[in-house]
Short mmCIF file of C-alpha atoms in Angstrom, two decimals:
data_model
loop_
_atom_site.label_atom_id
_atom_site.label_comp_id
_atom_site.label_asym_id
_atom_site.label_seq_id
_atom_site.Cartn_x
_atom_site.Cartn_y
_atom_site.Cartn_z
CA MET A 1 -6.76 -19.37 -2.24
CA ASP A 2 -5.76 -21.19 -5.43
CA ALA A 3 -6.74 -24.00 -7.75
CA GLU A 4 -5.78 -26.56 -5.11
CA LEU A 5 -8.50 -25.48 -2.69
CA THR A 6 -11.47 -27.64 -1.75
CA THR A 7 -14.28 -28.31 -4.20
CA GLU A 8 -16.41 -25.77 -2.39
CA GLY A 9 -13.67 -23.16 -2.86
CA GLN A 10 -13.33 -23.98 -6.58
CA GLU A 11 -17.06 -23.65 -7.14
CA GLY A 12 -17.05 -20.36 -5.24
CA ARG A 13 -14.30 -19.00 -7.47
CA ALA A 14 -16.18 -20.04 -10.60
CA ARG A 15 -19.17 -17.98 -9.40
CA GLY A 16 -16.90 -15.04 -8.49
CA ALA A 17 -17.53 -15.56 -4.78
CA VAL A 18 -15.19 -16.60 -2.02
CA PRO A 19 -16.51 -18.77 0.83
CA ALA A 20 -16.26 -17.17 4.24
CA GLU A 21 -14.10 -18.56 6.99
CA PRO A 22 -16.06 -19.22 10.20
CA LEU A 23 -15.04 -17.07 13.14
CA GLN A 24 -12.29 -18.83 15.00
CA LYS A 25 -12.59 -19.47 18.71
CA GLY A 26 -10.55 -17.01 20.70
CA SER A 27 -10.55 -14.48 17.85
CA PRO A 28 -10.16 -10.98 19.35
CA SER A 29 -13.10 -8.58 19.35
CA LYS A 30 -12.89 -5.47 17.18
CA ASP A 31 -12.28 -3.27 20.23
CA ALA A 32 -9.49 -5.57 21.44
CA LEU A 33 -7.94 -5.58 17.97
CA ILE A 34 -7.98 -1.78 17.78
CA ARG A 35 -6.33 -1.56 21.20
CA LYS A 36 -3.71 -4.06 20.06
CA LEU A 37 -2.90 -1.86 17.06
CA ALA A 38 -2.72 1.40 19.00
CA THR A 39 0.73 1.08 20.58
CA PRO A 40 2.69 -0.07 17.49
CA GLY A 41 0.65 2.32 15.33
CA LEU A 42 1.52 5.35 17.44
CA SER A 43 5.19 4.34 17.46
CA GLY A 44 5.22 3.96 13.68
CA ASP A 45 5.82 0.19 13.74
CA MET A 46 3.66 -0.78 10.77
CA GLY A 47 5.37 -4.16 10.56
CA GLN A 48 3.97 -5.14 13.95
CA CYS A 49 0.54 -3.75 13.07
CA LEU A 50 0.44 -5.84 9.92
CA ARG A 51 1.55 -8.96 11.78
CA VAL A 52 -1.41 -8.46 14.14
CA LEU A 53 -3.75 -8.11 11.17
CA CYS A 54 -2.24 -11.15 9.43
CA ASP A 55 -2.96 -13.24 12.52
CA TYR A 56 -6.54 -11.96 12.52
CA VAL A 57 -7.22 -12.78 8.86
CA GLY A 58 -5.08 -15.94 8.69
CA ALA A 59 -2.47 -14.55 6.25
CA SER A 60 1.10 -15.80 6.23
CA HIS A 61 2.83 -12.74 4.67
CA HIS A 62 2.01 -9.05 4.20
CA LEU A 63 3.07 -6.33 1.76
CA LEU A 64 1.83 -2.76 2.16
CA ALA A 65 2.61 -0.59 -0.87
CA ARG A 66 2.12 2.97 -2.04
CA TYR A 67 0.06 2.10 -5.08
CA ASP A 68 0.74 5.40 -6.83
CA LEU A 69 4.52 4.85 -6.67
CA VAL A 70 4.76 1.42 -8.23
CA GLN A 71 5.75 2.89 -11.58
CA GLU A 72 8.83 4.54 -10.09
CA GLU A 73 12.14 2.72 -10.25
CA GLY A 74 13.27 0.79 -7.20
CA LEU A 75 11.22 -0.33 -4.22
CA ASP A 76 10.26 3.07 -2.83
CA PHE A 77 6.61 2.03 -3.09
CA VAL A 78 7.00 -0.52 -0.26
CA VAL A 79 5.84 0.78 3.13
CA ALA A 80 6.23 -2.49 5.06
CA ALA A 81 6.61 -6.12 3.99
CA ASP A 82 7.73 -9.57 5.06
CA TRP A 83 7.38 -11.09 1.60
CA PRO A 84 10.60 -12.64 0.26
CA PHE A 85 12.63 -9.85 -1.39
CA ASP A 86 12.89 -11.64 -4.76
CA LEU A 87 9.12 -12.06 -4.84
CA VAL A 88 8.56 -8.34 -4.22
CA ARG A 89 11.03 -7.47 -6.96
CA ARG A 90 9.36 -9.91 -9.36
CA LEU A 91 5.90 -8.52 -8.62
CA GLU A 92 6.91 -4.88 -9.16
CA SER A 93 6.27 -4.88 -12.92
CA GLU A 94 2.96 -6.71 -12.46
CA LEU A 95 1.74 -4.06 -10.04
CA ALA A 96 2.80 -1.21 -12.30
CA THR A 97 0.98 -2.76 -15.28
CA SER A 98 -2.18 -3.42 -13.26
CA TYR A 99 -2.26 0.10 -11.84
CA SER A 100 -1.58 1.87 -15.15
CA GLN A 101 -4.36 -0.07 -16.91
CA SER A 102 -7.00 0.86 -14.31
CA THR A 103 -9.24 3.89 -14.81
CA GLU A 104 -9.80 6.39 -12.01
CA LEU A 105 -13.35 5.07 -11.58
CA GLU A 106 -12.07 1.51 -11.27
CA LYS A 107 -9.49 2.62 -8.70
CA CYS A 108 -12.18 4.32 -6.61
CA LEU A 109 -14.59 1.38 -6.82
CA SER A 110 -11.86 -1.06 -5.80
CA VAL A 111 -11.27 0.53 -2.38
CA LEU A 112 -11.76 -2.07 0.39
CA GLN A 113 -12.92 -4.67 -2.16
CA PRO A 114 -10.71 -7.78 -1.94
CA LYS A 115 -9.25 -8.84 -5.29
CA TYR A 116 -7.46 -12.05 -6.09
CA ALA A 117 -4.60 -12.68 -8.51
CA ILE A 118 -2.10 -15.43 -9.28
CA LEU A 119 1.63 -14.91 -8.88
CA PRO A 120 3.69 -15.30 -12.09
CA ASP A 121 4.76 -18.87 -12.86
CA ASP A 122 8.43 -17.97 -12.54
CA ALA A 123 7.98 -16.40 -9.09
CA HIS A 124 9.35 -18.49 -6.23
CA VAL A 125 6.74 -19.01 -3.50
CA PRO A 126 7.60 -20.27 0.01
CA LEU A 127 6.73 -23.91 0.66
CA GLY A 128 3.10 -24.39 1.67
CA ILE A 129 1.98 -20.95 0.47
CA SER A 130 -0.71 -20.52 -2.17
CA ARG A 131 0.26 -18.90 -5.48
CA GLN A 132 -2.91 -16.85 -5.28
CA TYR A 133 -2.66 -13.62 -3.32
CA CYS A 134 -5.25 -11.11 -2.19
CA THR A 135 -5.10 -7.34 -2.59
CA VAL A 136 -7.14 -4.84 -0.59
CA THR A 137 -6.75 -1.19 -1.60
CA LEU A 138 -7.26 1.60 0.91
CA ASN A 139 -6.90 5.35 1.19
CA VAL A 140 -5.18 7.24 3.98
CA GLY A 141 -5.75 10.94 3.39
CA ARG A 142 -4.64 11.63 -0.18
CA THR A 143 -2.57 8.46 -0.39
CA ARG A 144 -3.79 5.27 -2.06
CA LEU A 145 -2.23 2.05 -0.78
CA ALA A 146 -2.53 -1.64 -1.44
CA LEU A 147 -2.30 -4.35 1.21
CA MET A 148 -1.27 -7.61 -0.45
CA LEU A 149 -1.56 -10.83 1.51
CA LEU A 150 -0.27 -14.36 0.98
CA PHE A 151 -2.09 -17.30 2.55
CA PRO A 152 -1.35 -20.96 3.28
CA GLN A 153 -2.58 -23.43 0.68
CA ASP A 154 -6.16 -24.65 1.15
CA TYR A 155 -7.02 -21.70 3.39
CA VAL A 156 -10.61 -20.47 3.04
CA LEU A 157 -10.77 -16.67 2.91
CA SER A 158 -13.34 -14.39 4.51
CA PRO A 159 -14.15 -11.33 2.33
CA GLU A 160 -15.76 -9.57 5.31
CA ARG A 161 -12.66 -10.05 7.43
CA LEU A 162 -10.42 -8.92 4.55
CA ARG A 163 -12.40 -5.67 4.28
CA GLU A 164 -12.03 -5.18 8.03
CA VAL A 165 -8.28 -5.69 7.73
CA GLY A 166 -8.16 -2.99 5.03
CA LEU A 167 -9.96 -0.54 7.30
CA LEU A 168 -7.76 -1.42 10.28
CA ALA A 169 -4.58 -1.09 8.22
CA GLY A 170 -5.68 2.42 7.26
CA TYR A 171 -6.38 3.18 10.92
CA ALA A 172 -2.94 1.98 12.01
CA LEU A 173 -1.20 3.92 9.25
CA SER A 174 -3.11 7.08 10.09
CA LEU A 175 -1.91 6.75 13.70
CA SER A 176 1.65 6.33 12.47
CA THR A 177 1.59 9.33 10.13
CA SER A 178 -0.24 11.62 12.54
CA LYS A 179 2.39 11.06 15.21
CA ALA A 180 5.40 11.04 12.89
CA HIS A 181 8.30 13.12 14.14
CA LYS A 182 9.27 15.94 11.83
CA SER A 183 12.70 17.48 11.58
CA ASP A 184 13.25 21.23 11.60
CA ARG A 185 13.79 21.09 7.84
CA ASP A 186 10.10 20.27 7.29
CA PHE A 187 9.03 23.73 8.30
CA ASP A 188 11.34 25.32 5.73
CA LEU A 189 9.18 24.03 2.89
CA THR A 190 7.09 26.74 1.27
CA ASP A 191 3.45 26.35 0.26
CA ARG A 192 4.50 26.09 -3.40
CA GLU A 193 7.07 23.40 -2.58
CA LEU A 194 4.42 21.44 -0.68
CA GLU A 195 2.06 21.80 -3.64
CA CYS A 196 4.71 20.40 -5.96
CA LEU A 197 5.33 17.51 -3.55
CA PHE A 198 1.64 16.70 -3.52
CA TRP A 199 1.35 16.67 -7.31
CA ILE A 200 4.46 14.58 -7.92
CA ALA A 201 3.09 12.13 -5.32
CA GLU A 202 -0.02 12.00 -7.52
CA GLY A 203 2.19 10.95 -10.43
CA LYS A 204 2.18 14.26 -12.32
CA THR A 205 5.10 15.35 -14.50
CA SER A 206 6.72 18.79 -14.29
CA ASP A 207 4.81 19.88 -17.41
CA GLU A 208 1.51 18.75 -15.93
CA ILE A 209 2.21 20.47 -12.60
CA ALA A 210 3.15 23.65 -14.46
CA THR A 211 -0.23 23.58 -16.22
CA ILE A 212 -2.10 22.93 -12.98
CA LEU A 213 -0.35 25.70 -11.02
CA GLY A 214 -0.11 28.13 -13.93
CA ILE A 215 3.66 28.63 -13.72
CA SER A 216 6.56 27.60 -15.93
CA ARG A 217 8.10 24.13 -16.09
CA ASN A 218 11.50 25.54 -15.10
CA THR A 219 9.99 27.11 -11.99
CA ILE A 220 8.41 23.77 -11.06
CA ASN A 221 11.77 22.02 -11.46
CA ASN A 222 13.40 24.67 -9.28
CA TYR A 223 10.81 24.06 -6.55
CA ILE A 224 11.36 20.31 -6.74
CA THR A 225 15.13 20.73 -6.63
CA SER A 226 14.71 22.94 -3.55
CA VAL A 227 12.52 20.29 -1.90
CA MET A 228 15.13 17.59 -2.48
CA ARG A 229 17.88 19.83 -1.11
CA LYS A 230 15.91 20.63 2.06
CA THR A 231 14.90 17.01 2.65
CA ALA A 232 18.35 15.62 1.79
CA THR A 233 16.89 13.37 -0.91
CA LYS A 234 18.35 12.62 -4.34
CA THR A 235 15.34 11.64 -6.45
CA ARG A 236 11.67 12.48 -6.70
CA SER A 237 10.80 9.03 -5.39
CA GLU A 238 12.94 9.59 -2.29
CA ALA A 239 11.36 13.03 -1.77
CA ILE A 240 7.86 11.51 -1.99
CA ALA A 241 8.78 8.72 0.42
CA TYR A 242 10.18 11.32 2.83
CA ALA A 243 6.98 13.37 2.52
CA VAL A 244 4.79 10.34 3.22
CA ARG A 245 6.84 9.27 6.25
CA ASN A 246 6.60 12.78 7.69
CA ASN A 247 2.92 13.36 6.86
CA LEU A 248 3.65 16.20 4.42
CA VAL A 249 1.31 14.96 1.68
#
């Protein structure tokens, strides 16, 4: 929804509210929607799950991101997306700034609460798509994610349905991670190595992890190096992405 919406939508935004979209005829029931997500979710096809949810909420494009990885270099934070690549790249710095400026309390209170923001003026948006996008944050286990949705211009959003989509996205991702296939290398990771993986996924530095675990910084770096060797990854970001895909953190 953006400044070009109907008068009703503009007034709703001024009051901080978003008018609800009436339930469309032929819209699937919750049970039918869950069944529709089960097969792609169990097979790890989050792209298909998100396309189902986009159809349900009326979104045109989806982007599911690891919110705690947006400050890393590259696009390792992206779990699944059909946004234009240049738009994702342009939004990366905006996400990092937004996340770093939020307190832990704000992050917790924002879970499953739709938030609306405007894309930067220099960001190219597909024809007919609103410059305003919606973000719904969710947690899956220890992982915090953000589902960002683009909508057609003049589309009236339903906050209730957006919250449902956040819950259902978490459900589909939990199916995917719980059934993820693990290689034999996974079982070579020690408890300490898994602890280090967890803390670097939480954004902690080697010094901070050393303080938490009560061991030296060099020992922490040795554990992390060992993790990257066993998982055939080259950076901490790659190791975290590997751990998330294989349900290790």
